[in-house]
Amino acid sequence: MKLVIGHLYPRLMNMYADRGNVICLEQRCRWRGIDVEVRSLGPGPLHNAAELDLLLVGGGQDREQLLASRDLVETKGPVLRDAMRDGLVALAVCGGYQLFGEYYRDHTGAELRGIAVLPAYTTHPGEGSRRCIGNIVTMWKGKKLVGFENHGGRTYLHDTAAALATVKNGFGNNGEDRTEGAQWQNVYGTYLHGSLLPKNPAFADHLILQALQRRHGAASLPPLDDAVEASAHERALKIAGR
């Protein structure tokens, strides 16, 4: 079996070591004997989107996020939306999450358009407002997800949207409604850095399994020795006071 991972804007959107998510998925596949290919997807036309099984994008600073937004909306958006409607598994973190929503409105009122795959929008409450920063613990499918968040924008989900997780400790989407992230079909948005997947191997395997089942039909994942990952997860829980 083989999976193809697309790393979207690896140079523009790679804050807080989000590249670790790509490395994690690649390694967890290889340890199980699954052939994996990682493709760097920079600005410009996207060819062969149907060959992608997993898509990952991280966070970026304002200038880089602006450049990514323009390319995403004007060039890659239609192709990626079609692929995600067809079941492409995608994980978007922080700024990438915002760009997968409808728009991000900054503290001046200027808007960055997103590709509106996730039914959510993001606004910045204004210059001088408190950032959402710190260790975070959430509940996802009865399991704890741990990470680190650092974002000024507040994301709000439409009534039809599903959150990825529920906040136990931290801010999450907006610090108000205890939602964290969003999901639609096999597309997931989140504010959790860390990197997220190395500290949360169950979620990493969830993404891999979804990708395998979409591409190859019935599939299962043999367990791995996750002692190191479990130790990192528990350490993150202690730091967060949970």
JSON list of C-alpha atoms in Angstrom, two decimals:
[
{"chain": "A", "resi": 1, "resn": "MET", "atom": "CA", "xyz": [0.00, 0.00, 0.00]},
{"chain": "A", "resi": 2, "resn": "LYS", "atom": "CA", "xyz": [1.06, 3.57, -0.63]},
{"chain": "A", "resi": 3, "resn": "LEU", "atom": "CA", "xyz": [-0.05, 7.00, 0.56]},
{"chain": "A", "resi": 4, "resn": "VAL", "atom": "CA", "xyz": [0.83, 10.38, -0.93]},
{"chain": "A", "resi": 5, "resn": "ILE", "atom": "CA", "xyz": [1.10, 13.28, 1.53]},
{"chain": "A", "resi": 6, "resn": "GLY", "atom": "CA", "xyz": [0.86, 16.84, 0.22]},
{"chain": "A", "resi": 7, "resn": "HIS", "atom": "CA", "xyz": [2.65, 19.45, 2.35]},
{"chain": "A", "resi": 8, "resn": "LEU", "atom": "CA", "xyz": [1.00, 22.74, 1.43]},
{"chain": "A", "resi": 9, "resn": "TYR", "atom": "CA", "xyz": [3.20, 25.87, 1.52]},
{"chain": "A", "resi": 10, "resn": "PRO", "atom": "CA", "xyz": [6.05, 24.29, 3.52]},
{"chain": "A", "resi": 11, "resn": "ARG", "atom": "CA", "xyz": [8.13, 27.49, 3.32]},
{"chain": "A", "resi": 12, "resn": "LEU", "atom": "CA", "xyz": [5.35, 30.02, 3.89]},
{"chain": "A", "resi": 13, "resn": "MET", "atom": "CA", "xyz": [3.31, 28.22, 6.55]},
{"chain": "A", "resi": 14, "resn": "ASN", "atom": "CA", "xyz": [5.58, 26.48, 9.02]},
{"chain": "A", "resi": 15, "resn": "MET", "atom": "CA", "xyz": [5.33, 28.24, 12.37]},
{"chain": "A", "resi": 16, "resn": "TYR", "atom": "CA", "xyz": [5.88, 26.48, 15.69]},
{"chain": "A", "resi": 17, "resn": "ALA", "atom": "CA", "xyz": [7.32, 23.30, 14.11]},
{"chain": "A", "resi": 18, "resn": "ASP", "atom": "CA", "xyz": [4.13, 22.28, 12.32]},
{"chain": "A", "resi": 19, "resn": "ARG", "atom": "CA", "xyz": [6.33, 20.37, 9.88]},
{"chain": "A", "resi": 20, "resn": "GLY", "atom": "CA", "xyz": [6.52, 17.79, 12.66]},
{"chain": "A", "resi": 21, "resn": "ASN", "atom": "CA", "xyz": [3.02, 16.69, 11.68]},
{"chain": "A", "resi": 22, "resn": "VAL", "atom": "CA", "xyz": [4.26, 15.67, 8.24]},
{"chain": "A", "resi": 23, "resn": "ILE", "atom": "CA", "xyz": [7.25, 13.84, 9.71]},
{"chain": "A", "resi": 24, "resn": "CYS", "atom": "CA", "xyz": [5.00, 12.05, 12.20]},
{"chain": "A", "resi": 25, "resn": "LEU", "atom": "CA", "xyz": [2.60, 10.75, 9.55]},
{"chain": "A", "resi": 26, "resn": "GLU", "atom": "CA", "xyz": [5.47, 9.71, 7.30]},
{"chain": "A", "resi": 27, "resn": "GLN", "atom": "CA", "xyz": [7.20, 7.77, 10.07]},
{"chain": "A", "resi": 28, "resn": "ARG", "atom": "CA", "xyz": [4.08, 6.10, 11.41]},
{"chain": "A", "resi": 29, "resn": "CYS", "atom": "CA", "xyz": [3.35, 4.87, 7.90]},
{"chain": "A", "resi": 30, "resn": "ARG", "atom": "CA", "xyz": [6.89, 3.61, 7.29]},
{"chain": "A", "resi": 31, "resn": "TRP", "atom": "CA", "xyz": [7.03, 1.81, 10.63]},
{"chain": "A", "resi": 32, "resn": "ARG", "atom": "CA", "xyz": [4.04, -0.21, 9.45]},
{"chain": "A", "resi": 33, "resn": "GLY", "atom": "CA", "xyz": [5.47, -0.98, 6.05]},
{"chain": "A", "resi": 34, "resn": "ILE", "atom": "CA", "xyz": [3.25, 1.52, 4.23]},
{"chain": "A", "resi": 35, "resn": "ASP", "atom": "CA", "xyz": [5.03, 3.21, 1.34]},
{"chain": "A", "resi": 36, "resn": "VAL", "atom": "CA", "xyz": [4.71, 6.98, 1.59]},
{"chain": "A", "resi": 37, "resn": "GLU", "atom": "CA", "xyz": [5.62, 9.90, -0.65]},
{"chain": "A", "resi": 38, "resn": "VAL", "atom": "CA", "xyz": [5.72, 13.50, 0.58]},
{"chain": "A", "resi": 39, "resn": "ARG", "atom": "CA", "xyz": [5.16, 16.22, -2.00]},
{"chain": "A", "resi": 40, "resn": "SER", "atom": "CA", "xyz": [5.95, 19.88, -1.28]},
{"chain": "A", "resi": 41, "resn": "LEU", "atom": "CA", "xyz": [3.19, 22.06, -2.70]},
{"chain": "A", "resi": 42, "resn": "GLY", "atom": "CA", "xyz": [4.34, 25.65, -3.05]},
{"chain": "A", "resi": 43, "resn": "PRO", "atom": "CA", "xyz": [2.63, 28.55, -4.83]},
{"chain": "A", "resi": 44, "resn": "GLY", "atom": "CA", "xyz": [1.42, 27.90, -8.35]},
{"chain": "A", "resi": 45, "resn": "PRO", "atom": "CA", "xyz": [-0.97, 25.53, -10.13]},
{"chain": "A", "resi": 46, "resn": "LEU", "atom": "CA", "xyz": [-1.70, 22.22, -8.43]},
{"chain": "A", "resi": 47, "resn": "HIS", "atom": "CA", "xyz": [-1.49, 19.25, -10.76]},
{"chain": "A", "resi": 48, "resn": "ASN", "atom": "CA", "xyz": [-2.56, 15.68, -10.00]},
{"chain": "A", "resi": 49, "resn": "ALA", "atom": "CA", "xyz": [-4.57, 16.59, -6.90]},
{"chain": "A", "resi": 50, "resn": "ALA", "atom": "CA", "xyz": [-6.42, 13.29, -7.28]},
{"chain": "A", "resi": 51, "resn": "GLU", "atom": "CA", "xyz": [-3.18, 11.51, -6.37]},
{"chain": "A", "resi": 52, "resn": "LEU", "atom": "CA", "xyz": [-3.08, 13.10, -2.90]},
{"chain": "A", "resi": 53, "resn": "ASP", "atom": "CA", "xyz": [-4.24, 11.06, 0.09]},
{"chain": "A", "resi": 54, "resn": "LEU", "atom": "CA", "xyz": [-3.34, 13.46, 2.90]},
{"chain": "A", "resi": 55, "resn": "LEU", "atom": "CA", "xyz": [-2.93, 17.24, 2.85]},
{"chain": "A", "resi": 56, "resn": "LEU", "atom": "CA", "xyz": [-1.27, 19.24, 5.63]},
{"chain": "A", "resi": 57, "resn": "VAL", "atom": "CA", "xyz": [-0.77, 22.96, 6.11]},
{"chain": "A", "resi": 58, "resn": "GLY", "atom": "CA", "xyz": [0.60, 24.79, 9.13]},
{"chain": "A", "resi": 59, "resn": "GLY", "atom": "CA", "xyz": [0.55, 28.32, 10.48]},
{"chain": "A", "resi": 60, "resn": "GLY", "atom": "CA", "xyz": [2.41, 31.37, 9.22]},
{"chain": "A", "resi": 61, "resn": "GLN", "atom": "CA", "xyz": [3.16, 35.00, 10.01]},
{"chain": "A", "resi": 62, "resn": "ASP", "atom": "CA", "xyz": [0.96, 37.75, 8.57]},
{"chain": "A", "resi": 63, "resn": "ARG", "atom": "CA", "xyz": [3.00, 38.42, 5.42]},
{"chain": "A", "resi": 64, "resn": "GLU", "atom": "CA", "xyz": [3.36, 34.74, 4.58]},
{"chain": "A", "resi": 65, "resn": "GLN", "atom": "CA", "xyz": [-0.30, 34.09, 5.31]},
{"chain": "A", "resi": 66, "resn": "LEU", "atom": "CA", "xyz": [-1.25, 36.87, 2.88]},
{"chain": "A", "resi": 67, "resn": "LEU", "atom": "CA", "xyz": [0.84, 35.28, 0.13]},
{"chain": "A", "resi": 68, "resn": "ALA", "atom": "CA", "xyz": [-0.61, 31.86, 0.86]},
{"chain": "A", "resi": 69, "resn": "SER", "atom": "CA", "xyz": [-4.15, 33.26, 0.86]},
{"chain": "A", "resi": 70, "resn": "ARG", "atom": "CA", "xyz": [-3.76, 34.78, -2.59]},
{"chain": "A", "resi": 71, "resn": "ASP", "atom": "CA", "xyz": [-2.42, 31.59, -4.10]},
{"chain": "A", "resi": 72, "resn": "LEU", "atom": "CA", "xyz": [-4.89, 29.37, -2.27]},
{"chain": "A", "resi": 73, "resn": "VAL", "atom": "CA", "xyz": [-7.95, 31.36, -3.29]},
{"chain": "A", "resi": 74, "resn": "GLU", "atom": "CA", "xyz": [-6.93, 32.33, -6.81]},
{"chain": "A", "resi": 75, "resn": "THR", "atom": "CA", "xyz": [-5.06, 29.22, -7.93]},
{"chain": "A", "resi": 76, "resn": "LYS", "atom": "CA", "xyz": [-5.48, 26.10, -5.81]},
{"chain": "A", "resi": 77, "resn": "GLY", "atom": "CA", "xyz": [-8.87, 26.65, -4.20]},
{"chain": "A", "resi": 78, "resn": "PRO", "atom": "CA", "xyz": [-11.22, 25.05, -6.75]},
{"chain": "A", "resi": 79, "resn": "VAL", "atom": "CA", "xyz": [-9.00, 21.99, -7.21]},
{"chain": "A", "resi": 80, "resn": "LEU", "atom": "CA", "xyz": [-8.56, 21.45, -3.47]},
{"chain": "A", "resi": 81, "resn": "ARG", "atom": "CA", "xyz": [-12.25, 21.95, -2.72]},
{"chain": "A", "resi": 82, "resn": "ASP", "atom": "CA", "xyz": [-13.13, 19.28, -5.27]},
{"chain": "A", "resi": 83, "resn": "ALA", "atom": "CA", "xyz": [-10.55, 16.91, -3.80]},
{"chain": "A", "resi": 84, "resn": "MET", "atom": "CA", "xyz": [-11.84, 17.45, -0.26]},
{"chain": "A", "resi": 85, "resn": "ARG", "atom": "CA", "xyz": [-15.42, 16.93, -1.37]},
{"chain": "A", "resi": 86, "resn": "ASP", "atom": "CA", "xyz": [-14.17, 13.64, -2.78]},
{"chain": "A", "resi": 87, "resn": "GLY", "atom": "CA", "xyz": [-12.82, 12.65, 0.64]},
{"chain": "A", "resi": 88, "resn": "LEU", "atom": "CA", "xyz": [-9.24, 13.92, 0.70]},
{"chain": "A", "resi": 89, "resn": "VAL", "atom": "CA", "xyz": [-7.99, 13.84, 4.30]},
{"chain": "A", "resi": 90, "resn": "ALA", "atom": "CA", "xyz": [-6.68, 17.26, 5.33]},
{"chain": "A", "resi": 91, "resn": "LEU", "atom": "CA", "xyz": [-5.27, 18.83, 8.50]},
{"chain": "A", "resi": 92, "resn": "ALA", "atom": "CA", "xyz": [-4.94, 22.62, 8.71]},
{"chain": "A", "resi": 93, "resn": "VAL", "atom": "CA", "xyz": [-3.27, 24.23, 11.73]},
{"chain": "A", "resi": 94, "resn": "CYS", "atom": "CA", "xyz": [-3.64, 27.82, 13.00]},
{"chain": "A", "resi": 95, "resn": "GLY", "atom": "CA", "xyz": [-3.24, 30.18, 10.00]},
{"chain": "A", "resi": 96, "resn": "GLY", "atom": "CA", "xyz": [-3.91, 27.28, 7.67]},
{"chain": "A", "resi": 97, "resn": "TYR", "atom": "CA", "xyz": [-7.10, 26.57, 9.60]},
{"chain": "A", "resi": 98, "resn": "GLN", "atom": "CA", "xyz": [-8.17, 30.19, 9.17]},
{"chain": "A", "resi": 99, "resn": "LEU", "atom": "CA", "xyz": [-7.57, 30.00, 5.40]},
{"chain": "A", "resi": 100, "resn": "PHE", "atom": "CA", "xyz": [-9.67, 26.84, 5.15]},
{"chain": "A", "resi": 101, "resn": "GLY", "atom": "CA", "xyz": [-12.56, 28.88, 6.57]},
{"chain": "A", "resi": 102, "resn": "GLU", "atom": "CA", "xyz": [-14.43, 31.77, 4.95]},
{"chain": "A", "resi": 103, "resn": "TYR", "atom": "CA", "xyz": [-12.18, 34.68, 5.88]},
{"chain": "A", "resi": 104, "resn": "TYR", "atom": "CA", "xyz": [-9.80, 36.17, 8.42]},
{"chain": "A", "resi": 105, "resn": "ARG", "atom": "CA", "xyz": [-10.47, 39.82, 9.36]},
{"chain": "A", "resi": 106, "resn": "ASP", "atom": "CA", "xyz": [-7.45, 41.45, 10.98]},
{"chain": "A", "resi": 107, "resn": "HIS", "atom": "CA", "xyz": [-7.34, 44.20, 13.61]},
{"chain": "A", "resi": 108, "resn": "THR", "atom": "CA", "xyz": [-7.54, 46.92, 10.91]},
{"chain": "A", "resi": 109, "resn": "GLY", "atom": "CA", "xyz": [-10.65, 45.42, 9.33]},
{"chain": "A", "resi": 110, "resn": "ALA", "atom": "CA", "xyz": [-8.81, 44.10, 6.27]},
{"chain": "A", "resi": 111, "resn": "GLU", "atom": "CA", "xyz": [-9.93, 40.66, 5.17]},
{"chain": "A", "resi": 112, "resn": "LEU", "atom": "CA", "xyz": [-8.03, 37.65, 3.88]},
{"chain": "A", "resi": 113, "resn": "ARG", "atom": "CA", "xyz": [-10.29, 35.37, 1.92]},
{"chain": "A", "resi": 114, "resn": "GLY", "atom": "CA", "xyz": [-10.30, 31.66, 2.59]},
{"chain": "A", "resi": 115, "resn": "ILE", "atom": "CA", "xyz": [-11.53, 28.75, 0.50]},
{"chain": "A", "resi": 116, "resn": "ALA", "atom": "CA", "xyz": [-14.59, 28.17, 2.72]},
{"chain": "A", "resi": 117, "resn": "VAL", "atom": "CA", "xyz": [-14.18, 24.43, 3.07]},
{"chain": "A", "resi": 118, "resn": "LEU", "atom": "CA", "xyz": [-14.82, 24.73, 6.80]},
{"chain": "A", "resi": 119, "resn": "PRO", "atom": "CA", "xyz": [-17.98, 26.65, 7.81]},
{"chain": "A", "resi": 120, "resn": "ALA", "atom": "CA", "xyz": [-16.14, 29.11, 10.04]},
{"chain": "A", "resi": 121, "resn": "TYR", "atom": "CA", "xyz": [-14.78, 32.66, 10.03]},
{"chain": "A", "resi": 122, "resn": "THR", "atom": "CA", "xyz": [-12.08, 34.42, 12.04]},
{"chain": "A", "resi": 123, "resn": "THR", "atom": "CA", "xyz": [-11.86, 37.97, 13.35]},
{"chain": "A", "resi": 124, "resn": "HIS", "atom": "CA", "xyz": [-9.19, 39.80, 15.34]},
{"chain": "A", "resi": 125, "resn": "PRO", "atom": "CA", "xyz": [-10.72, 41.67, 18.31]},
{"chain": "A", "resi": 126, "resn": "GLY", "atom": "CA", "xyz": [-8.41, 44.66, 17.92]},
{"chain": "A", "resi": 127, "resn": "GLU", "atom": "CA", "xyz": [-4.96, 45.98, 18.59]},
{"chain": "A", "resi": 128, "resn": "GLY", "atom": "CA", "xyz": [-3.93, 45.51, 22.19]},
{"chain": "A", "resi": 129, "resn": "SER", "atom": "CA", "xyz": [-6.31, 42.63, 22.79]},
{"chain": "A", "resi": 130, "resn": "ARG", "atom": "CA", "xyz": [-5.10, 39.56, 24.62]},
{"chain": "A", "resi": 131, "resn": "ARG", "atom": "CA", "xyz": [-3.64, 36.74, 22.52]},
{"chain": "A", "resi": 132, "resn": "CYS", "atom": "CA", "xyz": [-4.85, 33.21, 23.03]},
{"chain": "A", "resi": 133, "resn": "ILE", "atom": "CA", "xyz": [-1.59, 31.65, 24.11]},
{"chain": "A", "resi": 134, "resn": "GLY", "atom": "CA", "xyz": [-0.58, 28.72, 26.28]},
{"chain": "A", "resi": 135, "resn": "ASN", "atom": "CA", "xyz": [-0.87, 24.99, 26.73]},
{"chain": "A", "resi": 136, "resn": "ILE", "atom": "CA", "xyz": [-4.22, 23.51, 25.80]},
{"chain": "A", "resi": 137, "resn": "VAL", "atom": "CA", "xyz": [-6.08, 20.26, 26.50]},
{"chain": "A", "resi": 138, "resn": "THR", "atom": "CA", "xyz": [-9.18, 19.23, 24.58]},
{"chain": "A", "resi": 139, "resn": "MET", "atom": "CA", "xyz": [-11.46, 16.21, 24.34]},
{"chain": "A", "resi": 140, "resn": "TRP", "atom": "CA", "xyz": [-11.81, 14.46, 20.98]},
{"chain": "A", "resi": 141, "resn": "LYS", "atom": "CA", "xyz": [-13.85, 11.26, 20.65]},
{"chain": "A", "resi": 142, "resn": "GLY", "atom": "CA", "xyz": [-13.34, 10.51, 24.34]},
{"chain": "A", "resi": 143, "resn": "LYS", "atom": "CA", "xyz": [-9.57, 11.06, 24.12]},
{"chain": "A", "resi": 144, "resn": "LYS", "atom": "CA", "xyz": [-7.47, 14.01, 25.25]},
{"chain": "A", "resi": 145, "resn": "LEU", "atom": "CA", "xyz": [-5.64, 16.05, 22.64]},
{"chain": "A", "resi": 146, "resn": "VAL", "atom": "CA", "xyz": [-2.76, 18.19, 23.91]},
{"chain": "A", "resi": 147, "resn": "GLY", "atom": "CA", "xyz": [-0.91, 21.03, 22.28]},
{"chain": "A", "resi": 148, "resn": "PHE", "atom": "CA", "xyz": [0.16, 24.65, 22.43]},
{"chain": "A", "resi": 149, "resn": "GLU", "atom": "CA", "xyz": [-1.87, 27.55, 21.03]},
{"chain": "A", "resi": 150, "resn": "ASN", "atom": "CA", "xyz": [-0.76, 31.04, 20.06]},
{"chain": "A", "resi": 151, "resn": "HIS", "atom": "CA", "xyz": [-3.24, 33.07, 18.01]},
{"chain": "A", "resi": 152, "resn": "GLY", "atom": "CA", "xyz": [-4.73, 36.55, 18.02]},
{"chain": "A", "resi": 153, "resn": "GLY", "atom": "CA", "xyz": [-7.75, 35.76, 15.87]},
{"chain": "A", "resi": 154, "resn": "ARG", "atom": "CA", "xyz": [-11.00, 34.36, 17.24]},
{"chain": "A", "resi": 155, "resn": "THR", "atom": "CA", "xyz": [-12.68, 31.72, 15.13]},
{"chain": "A", "resi": 156, "resn": "TYR", "atom": "CA", "xyz": [-16.43, 31.20, 15.19]},
{"chain": "A", "resi": 157, "resn": "LEU", "atom": "CA", "xyz": [-18.32, 28.25, 13.76]},
{"chain": "A", "resi": 158, "resn": "HIS", "atom": "CA", "xyz": [-21.62, 28.52, 11.95]},
{"chain": "A", "resi": 159, "resn": "ASP", "atom": "CA", "xyz": [-24.56, 26.62, 13.43]},
{"chain": "A", "resi": 160, "resn": "THR", "atom": "CA", "xyz": [-24.13, 23.85, 10.86]},
{"chain": "A", "resi": 161, "resn": "ALA", "atom": "CA", "xyz": [-20.45, 23.37, 11.70]},
{"chain": "A", "resi": 162, "resn": "ALA", "atom": "CA", "xyz": [-18.96, 20.66, 13.90]},
{"chain": "A", "resi": 163, "resn": "ALA", "atom": "CA", "xyz": [-16.10, 21.43, 16.25]},
{"chain": "A", "resi": 164, "resn": "LEU", "atom": "CA", "xyz": [-13.11, 19.12, 16.23]},
{"chain": "A", "resi": 165, "resn": "ALA", "atom": "CA", "xyz": [-12.92, 18.99, 20.03]},
{"chain": "A", "resi": 166, "resn": "THR", "atom": "CA", "xyz": [-14.12, 20.50, 23.31]},
{"chain": "A", "resi": 167, "resn": "VAL", "atom": "CA", "xyz": [-11.75, 22.64, 25.38]},
{"chain": "A", "resi": 168, "resn": "LYS", "atom": "CA", "xyz": [-10.88, 21.36, 28.86]},
{"chain": "A", "resi": 169, "resn": "ASN", "atom": "CA", "xyz": [-8.07, 23.82, 29.54]},
{"chain": "A", "resi": 170, "resn": "GLY", "atom": "CA", "xyz": [-7.10, 26.74, 27.30]},
{"chain": "A", "resi": 171, "resn": "PHE", "atom": "CA", "xyz": [-8.80, 29.04, 24.81]},
{"chain": "A", "resi": 172, "resn": "GLY", "atom": "CA", "xyz": [-9.57, 27.03, 21.68]},
{"chain": "A", "resi": 173, "resn": "ASN", "atom": "CA", "xyz": [-11.36, 28.76, 18.84]},
{"chain": "A", "resi": 174, "resn": "ASN", "atom": "CA", "xyz": [-12.29, 31.94, 20.69]},
{"chain": "A", "resi": 175, "resn": "GLY", "atom": "CA", "xyz": [-12.06, 31.53, 24.47]},
{"chain": "A", "resi": 176, "resn": "GLU", "atom": "CA", "xyz": [-15.84, 31.82, 24.76]},
{"chain": "A", "resi": 177, "resn": "ASP", "atom": "CA", "xyz": [-17.74, 28.71, 23.67]},
{"chain": "A", "resi": 178, "resn": "ARG", "atom": "CA", "xyz": [-15.24, 25.91, 24.52]},
{"chain": "A", "resi": 179, "resn": "THR", "atom": "CA", "xyz": [-15.03, 24.79, 20.91]},
{"chain": "A", "resi": 180, "resn": "GLU", "atom": "CA", "xyz": [-11.68, 23.89, 19.39]},
{"chain": "A", "resi": 181, "resn": "GLY", "atom": "CA", "xyz": [-11.13, 23.50, 15.70]},
{"chain": "A", "resi": 182, "resn": "ALA", "atom": "CA", "xyz": [-13.64, 22.43, 13.10]},
{"chain": "A", "resi": 183, "resn": "GLN", "atom": "CA", "xyz": [-14.27, 19.42, 10.91]},
{"chain": "A", "resi": 184, "resn": "TRP", "atom": "CA", "xyz": [-16.12, 18.66, 7.71]},
{"chain": "A", "resi": 185, "resn": "GLN", "atom": "CA", "xyz": [-15.99, 15.24, 6.08]},
{"chain": "A", "resi": 186, "resn": "ASN", "atom": "CA", "xyz": [-12.28, 14.29, 6.32]},
{"chain": "A", "resi": 187, "resn": "VAL", "atom": "CA", "xyz": [-11.08, 17.90, 6.74]},
{"chain": "A", "resi": 188, "resn": "TYR", "atom": "CA", "xyz": [-9.85, 19.07, 10.16]},
{"chain": "A", "resi": 189, "resn": "GLY", "atom": "CA", "xyz": [-8.87, 22.53, 11.33]},
{"chain": "A", "resi": 190, "resn": "THR", "atom": "CA", "xyz": [-7.22, 23.23, 14.68]},
{"chain": "A", "resi": 191, "resn": "TYR", "atom": "CA", "xyz": [-5.18, 25.76, 16.64]},
{"chain": "A", "resi": 192, "resn": "LEU", "atom": "CA", "xyz": [-3.07, 23.06, 18.31]},
{"chain": "A", "resi": 193, "resn": "HIS", "atom": "CA", "xyz": [0.65, 23.29, 17.66]},
{"chain": "A", "resi": 194, "resn": "GLY", "atom": "CA", "xyz": [3.13, 21.12, 19.47]},
{"chain": "A", "resi": 195, "resn": "SER", "atom": "CA", "xyz": [3.65, 19.59, 17.00]},
{"chain": "A", "resi": 196, "resn": "LEU", "atom": "CA", "xyz": [0.13, 18.21, 17.33]},
{"chain": "A", "resi": 197, "resn": "LEU", "atom": "CA", "xyz": [0.43, 14.71, 15.87]},
{"chain": "A", "resi": 198, "resn": "PRO", "atom": "CA", "xyz": [3.62, 13.43, 17.57]},
{"chain": "A", "resi": 199, "resn": "LYS", "atom": "CA", "xyz": [2.07, 14.12, 20.98]},
{"chain": "A", "resi": 200, "resn": "ASN", "atom": "CA", "xyz": [-1.32, 12.69, 19.95]},
{"chain": "A", "resi": 201, "resn": "PRO", "atom": "CA", "xyz": [-0.62, 9.43, 18.09]},
{"chain": "A", "resi": 202, "resn": "ALA", "atom": "CA", "xyz": [-4.25, 8.27, 18.20]},
{"chain": "A", "resi": 203, "resn": "PHE", "atom": "CA", "xyz": [-5.28, 11.29, 16.14]},
{"chain": "A", "resi": 204, "resn": "ALA", "atom": "CA", "xyz": [-2.37, 10.74, 13.76]},
{"chain": "A", "resi": 205, "resn": "ASP", "atom": "CA", "xyz": [-3.47, 7.15, 13.21]},
{"chain": "A", "resi": 206, "resn": "HIS", "atom": "CA", "xyz": [-7.05, 8.31, 12.71]},
{"chain": "A", "resi": 207, "resn": "LEU", "atom": "CA", "xyz": [-5.90, 10.43, 9.76]},
{"chain": "A", "resi": 208, "resn": "ILE", "atom": "CA", "xyz": [-3.77, 7.63, 8.32]},
{"chain": "A", "resi": 209, "resn": "LEU", "atom": "CA", "xyz": [-6.60, 5.11, 8.58]},
{"chain": "A", "resi": 210, "resn": "GLN", "atom": "CA", "xyz": [-9.06, 7.46, 6.89]},
{"chain": "A", "resi": 211, "resn": "ALA", "atom": "CA", "xyz": [-6.61, 7.98, 4.04]},
{"chain": "A", "resi": 212, "resn": "LEU", "atom": "CA", "xyz": [-5.98, 4.24, 3.65]},
{"chain": "A", "resi": 213, "resn": "GLN", "atom": "CA", "xyz": [-9.67, 3.40, 3.63]},
{"chain": "A", "resi": 214, "resn": "ARG", "atom": "CA", "xyz": [-10.41, 6.05, 1.04]},
{"chain": "A", "resi": 215, "resn": "ARG", "atom": "CA", "xyz": [-7.63, 4.90, -1.28]},
{"chain": "A", "resi": 216, "resn": "HIS", "atom": "CA", "xyz": [-7.51, 1.16, -0.68]},
{"chain": "A", "resi": 217, "resn": "GLY", "atom": "CA", "xyz": [-10.86, 0.19, 0.85]},
{"chain": "A", "resi": 218, "resn": "ALA", "atom": "CA", "xyz": [-10.95, -1.86, 4.06]},
{"chain": "A", "resi": 219, "resn": "ALA", "atom": "CA", "xyz": [-7.79, -1.28, 6.08]},
{"chain": "A", "resi": 220, "resn": "SER", "atom": "CA", "xyz": [-6.46, -1.62, 9.60]},
{"chain": "A", "resi": 221, "resn": "LEU", "atom": "CA", "xyz": [-3.37, -0.38, 11.43]},
{"chain": "A", "resi": 222, "resn": "PRO", "atom": "CA", "xyz": [-1.21, -2.70, 13.53]},
{"chain": "A", "resi": 223, "resn": "PRO", "atom": "CA", "xyz": [-0.33, -1.10, 16.87]},
{"chain": "A", "resi": 224, "resn": "LEU", "atom": "CA", "xyz": [3.01, 0.60, 17.41]},
{"chain": "A", "resi": 225, "resn": "ASP", "atom": "CA", "xyz": [5.11, 0.96, 20.54]},
{"chain": "A", "resi": 226, "resn": "ASP", "atom": "CA", "xyz": [4.04, 4.47, 21.54]},
{"chain": "A", "resi": 227, "resn": "ALA", "atom": "CA", "xyz": [5.82, 4.62, 24.89]},
{"chain": "A", "resi": 228, "resn": "VAL", "atom": "CA", "xyz": [7.78, 7.74, 23.95]},
{"chain": "A", "resi": 229, "resn": "GLU", "atom": "CA", "xyz": [4.70, 9.42, 22.48]},
{"chain": "A", "resi": 230, "resn": "ALA", "atom": "CA", "xyz": [2.64, 8.54, 25.57]},
{"chain": "A", "resi": 231, "resn": "SER", "atom": "CA", "xyz": [5.33, 10.03, 27.82]},
{"chain": "A", "resi": 232, "resn": "ALA", "atom": "CA", "xyz": [5.30, 13.28, 25.81]},
{"chain": "A", "resi": 233, "resn": "HIS", "atom": "CA", "xyz": [1.51, 13.33, 25.94]},
{"chain": "A", "resi": 234, "resn": "GLU", "atom": "CA", "xyz": [1.45, 12.86, 29.72]},
{"chain": "A", "resi": 235, "resn": "ARG", "atom": "CA", "xyz": [4.12, 15.51, 30.19]},
{"chain": "A", "resi": 236, "resn": "ALA", "atom": "CA", "xyz": [2.03, 17.97, 28.18]},
{"chain": "A", "resi": 237, "resn": "LEU", "atom": "CA", "xyz": [-0.99, 17.18, 30.36]},
{"chain": "A", "resi": 238, "resn": "LYS", "atom": "CA", "xyz": [1.02, 17.91, 33.51]},
{"chain": "A", "resi": 239, "resn": "ILE", "atom": "CA", "xyz": [2.31, 21.20, 32.13]},
{"chain": "A", "resi": 240, "resn": "ALA", "atom": "CA", "xyz": [-1.26, 22.20, 31.31]},
{"chain": "A", "resi": 241, "resn": "GLY", "atom": "CA", "xyz": [-2.39, 21.26, 34.82]},
{"chain": "A", "resi": 242, "resn": "ARG", "atom": "CA", "xyz": [-4.53, 18.36, 33.62]}
]
